[in-house]
CSV table of C-alpha atoms in Angstrom, one decimal:
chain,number,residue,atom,x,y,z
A,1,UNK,CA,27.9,-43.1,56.1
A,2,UNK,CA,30.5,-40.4,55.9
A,3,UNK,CA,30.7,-37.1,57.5
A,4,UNK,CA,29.9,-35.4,54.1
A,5,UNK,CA,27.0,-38.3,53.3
A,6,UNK,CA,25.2,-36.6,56.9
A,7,UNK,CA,25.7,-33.5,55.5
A,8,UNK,CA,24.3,-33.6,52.2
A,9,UNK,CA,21.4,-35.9,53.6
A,10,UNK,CA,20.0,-32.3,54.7
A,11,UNK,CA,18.8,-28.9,53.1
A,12,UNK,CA,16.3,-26.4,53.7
A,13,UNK,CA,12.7,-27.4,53.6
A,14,UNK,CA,10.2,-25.4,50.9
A,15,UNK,CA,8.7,-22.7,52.7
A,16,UNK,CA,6.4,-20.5,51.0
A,17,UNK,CA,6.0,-18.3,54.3
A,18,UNK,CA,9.8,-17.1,53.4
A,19,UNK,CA,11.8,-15.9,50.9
A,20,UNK,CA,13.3,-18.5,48.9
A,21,UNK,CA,17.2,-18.9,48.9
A,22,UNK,CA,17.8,-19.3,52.8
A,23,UNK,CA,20.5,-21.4,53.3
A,24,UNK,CA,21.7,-23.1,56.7
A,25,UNK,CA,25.2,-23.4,57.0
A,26,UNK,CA,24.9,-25.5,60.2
A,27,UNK,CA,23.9,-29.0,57.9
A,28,UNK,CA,27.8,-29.2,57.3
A,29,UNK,CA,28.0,-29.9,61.1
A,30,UNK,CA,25.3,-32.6,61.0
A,31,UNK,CA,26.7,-35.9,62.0
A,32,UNK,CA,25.0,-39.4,61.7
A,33,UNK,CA,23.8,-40.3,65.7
A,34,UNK,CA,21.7,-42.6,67.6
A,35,UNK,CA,19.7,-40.8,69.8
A,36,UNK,CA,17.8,-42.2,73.3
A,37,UNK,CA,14.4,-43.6,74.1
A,38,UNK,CA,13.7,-40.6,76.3
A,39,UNK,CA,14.4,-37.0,77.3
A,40,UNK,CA,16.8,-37.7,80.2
A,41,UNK,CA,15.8,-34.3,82.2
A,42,UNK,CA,11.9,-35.1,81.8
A,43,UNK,CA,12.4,-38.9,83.3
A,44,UNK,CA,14.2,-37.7,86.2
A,45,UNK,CA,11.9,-35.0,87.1
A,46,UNK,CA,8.4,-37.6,86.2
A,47,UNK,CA,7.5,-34.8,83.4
A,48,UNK,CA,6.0,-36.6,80.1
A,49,UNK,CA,7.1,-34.9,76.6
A,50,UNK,CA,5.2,-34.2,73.5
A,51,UNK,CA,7.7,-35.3,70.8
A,52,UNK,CA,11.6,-35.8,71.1
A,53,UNK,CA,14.6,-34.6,69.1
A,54,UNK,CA,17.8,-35.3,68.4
A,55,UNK,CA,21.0,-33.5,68.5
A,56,UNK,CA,22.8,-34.5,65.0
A,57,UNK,CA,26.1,-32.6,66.7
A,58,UNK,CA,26.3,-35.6,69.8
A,59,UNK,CA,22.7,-37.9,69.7
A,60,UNK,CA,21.6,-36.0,73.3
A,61,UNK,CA,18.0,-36.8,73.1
A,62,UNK,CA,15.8,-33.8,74.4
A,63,UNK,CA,12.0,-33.5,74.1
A,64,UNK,CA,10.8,-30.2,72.2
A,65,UNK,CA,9.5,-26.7,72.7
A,66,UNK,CA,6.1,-28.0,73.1
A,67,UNK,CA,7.0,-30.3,76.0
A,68,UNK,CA,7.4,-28.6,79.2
A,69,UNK,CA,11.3,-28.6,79.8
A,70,UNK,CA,11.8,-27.7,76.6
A,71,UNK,CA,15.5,-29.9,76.7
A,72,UNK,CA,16.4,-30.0,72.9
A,73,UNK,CA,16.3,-26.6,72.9
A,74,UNK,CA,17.9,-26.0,76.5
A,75,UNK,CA,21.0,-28.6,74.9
A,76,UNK,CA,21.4,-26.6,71.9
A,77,UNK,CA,21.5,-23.1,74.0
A,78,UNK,CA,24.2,-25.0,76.5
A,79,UNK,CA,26.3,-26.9,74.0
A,80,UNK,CA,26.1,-24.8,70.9
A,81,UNK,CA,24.8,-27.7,68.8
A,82,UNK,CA,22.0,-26.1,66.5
A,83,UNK,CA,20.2,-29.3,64.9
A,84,UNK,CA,18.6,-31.6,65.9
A,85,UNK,CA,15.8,-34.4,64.3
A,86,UNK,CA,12.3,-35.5,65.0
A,87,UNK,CA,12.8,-38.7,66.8
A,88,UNK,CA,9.0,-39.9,66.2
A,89,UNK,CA,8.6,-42.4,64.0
A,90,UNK,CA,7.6,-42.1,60.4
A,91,UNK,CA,8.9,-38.4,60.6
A,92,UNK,CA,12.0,-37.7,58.7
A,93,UNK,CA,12.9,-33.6,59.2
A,94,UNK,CA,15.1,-31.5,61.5
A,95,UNK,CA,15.2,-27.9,62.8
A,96,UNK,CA,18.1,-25.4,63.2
A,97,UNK,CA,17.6,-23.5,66.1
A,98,UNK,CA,20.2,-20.7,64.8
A,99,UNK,CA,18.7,-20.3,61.6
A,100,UNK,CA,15.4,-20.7,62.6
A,101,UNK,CA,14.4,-23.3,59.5
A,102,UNK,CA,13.3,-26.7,58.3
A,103,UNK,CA,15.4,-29.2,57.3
A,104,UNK,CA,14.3,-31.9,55.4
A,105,UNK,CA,15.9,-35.2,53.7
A,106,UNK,CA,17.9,-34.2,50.5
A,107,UNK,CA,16.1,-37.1,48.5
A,108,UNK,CA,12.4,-35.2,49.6
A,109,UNK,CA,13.2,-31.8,48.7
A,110,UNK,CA,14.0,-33.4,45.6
A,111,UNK,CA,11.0,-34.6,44.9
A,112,UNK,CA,9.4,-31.7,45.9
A,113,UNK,CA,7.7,-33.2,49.4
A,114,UNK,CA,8.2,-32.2,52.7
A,115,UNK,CA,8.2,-34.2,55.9
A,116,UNK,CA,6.6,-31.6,58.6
């Protein structure tokens, strides 16, 4: 996969809590990555997480805002790295912490599905 094949593999997921037309520059920096079986932070302080995410600017694998450490976030505050992706299986969307929005496969929006 190319640089420009990760980028177009994201856009903006439907919303129809916002206005439509809300664009995320940030997908251009979306690189293909393999991330880790764990948040790193939460195994070295015995924390469990809820779901894990991640970074498609490195593959640093965090777990989420709904996890106690809160590392996917606290990564993209350090590093300046706004998405990341759902690690879970079966899921298939990402998040831009700058922009504040859903990103889902190119190939779902398409079809008019969504992957949250």
């Amino acid at each position: 996969m190319t640089d420009a094949d990760a980028a177009a593999r994201w856009v903006v997921a439907p919303d129809p809590g916002r206005p439509e037309g809300r664009t995320c520059p940030h997908v251009a920096e979306a690189a293909p990555v393999v991330g880790e079986d764990g948040c790193g932070r939460c195994l070295a302080a015995g924390w469990p997480w809820v779901r894990l995410l991640v970074c498609l600017g490195c593959g640093h694998t965090g777990c989420c805002d709904s996890s106690r450490g809160k590392h996917a976030w606290a990564h993209a505050d350090e590093t300046g790295h706004p998405l990341a992706r759902s690690a879970g299986e079966g899921e298939d969307w990402a998040w831009c912490y700058v922009d504040e929005l859903y990103l889902v496969p190119a190939r779902e929006a398409e079809d008019g599905r969504t992957a949250r």
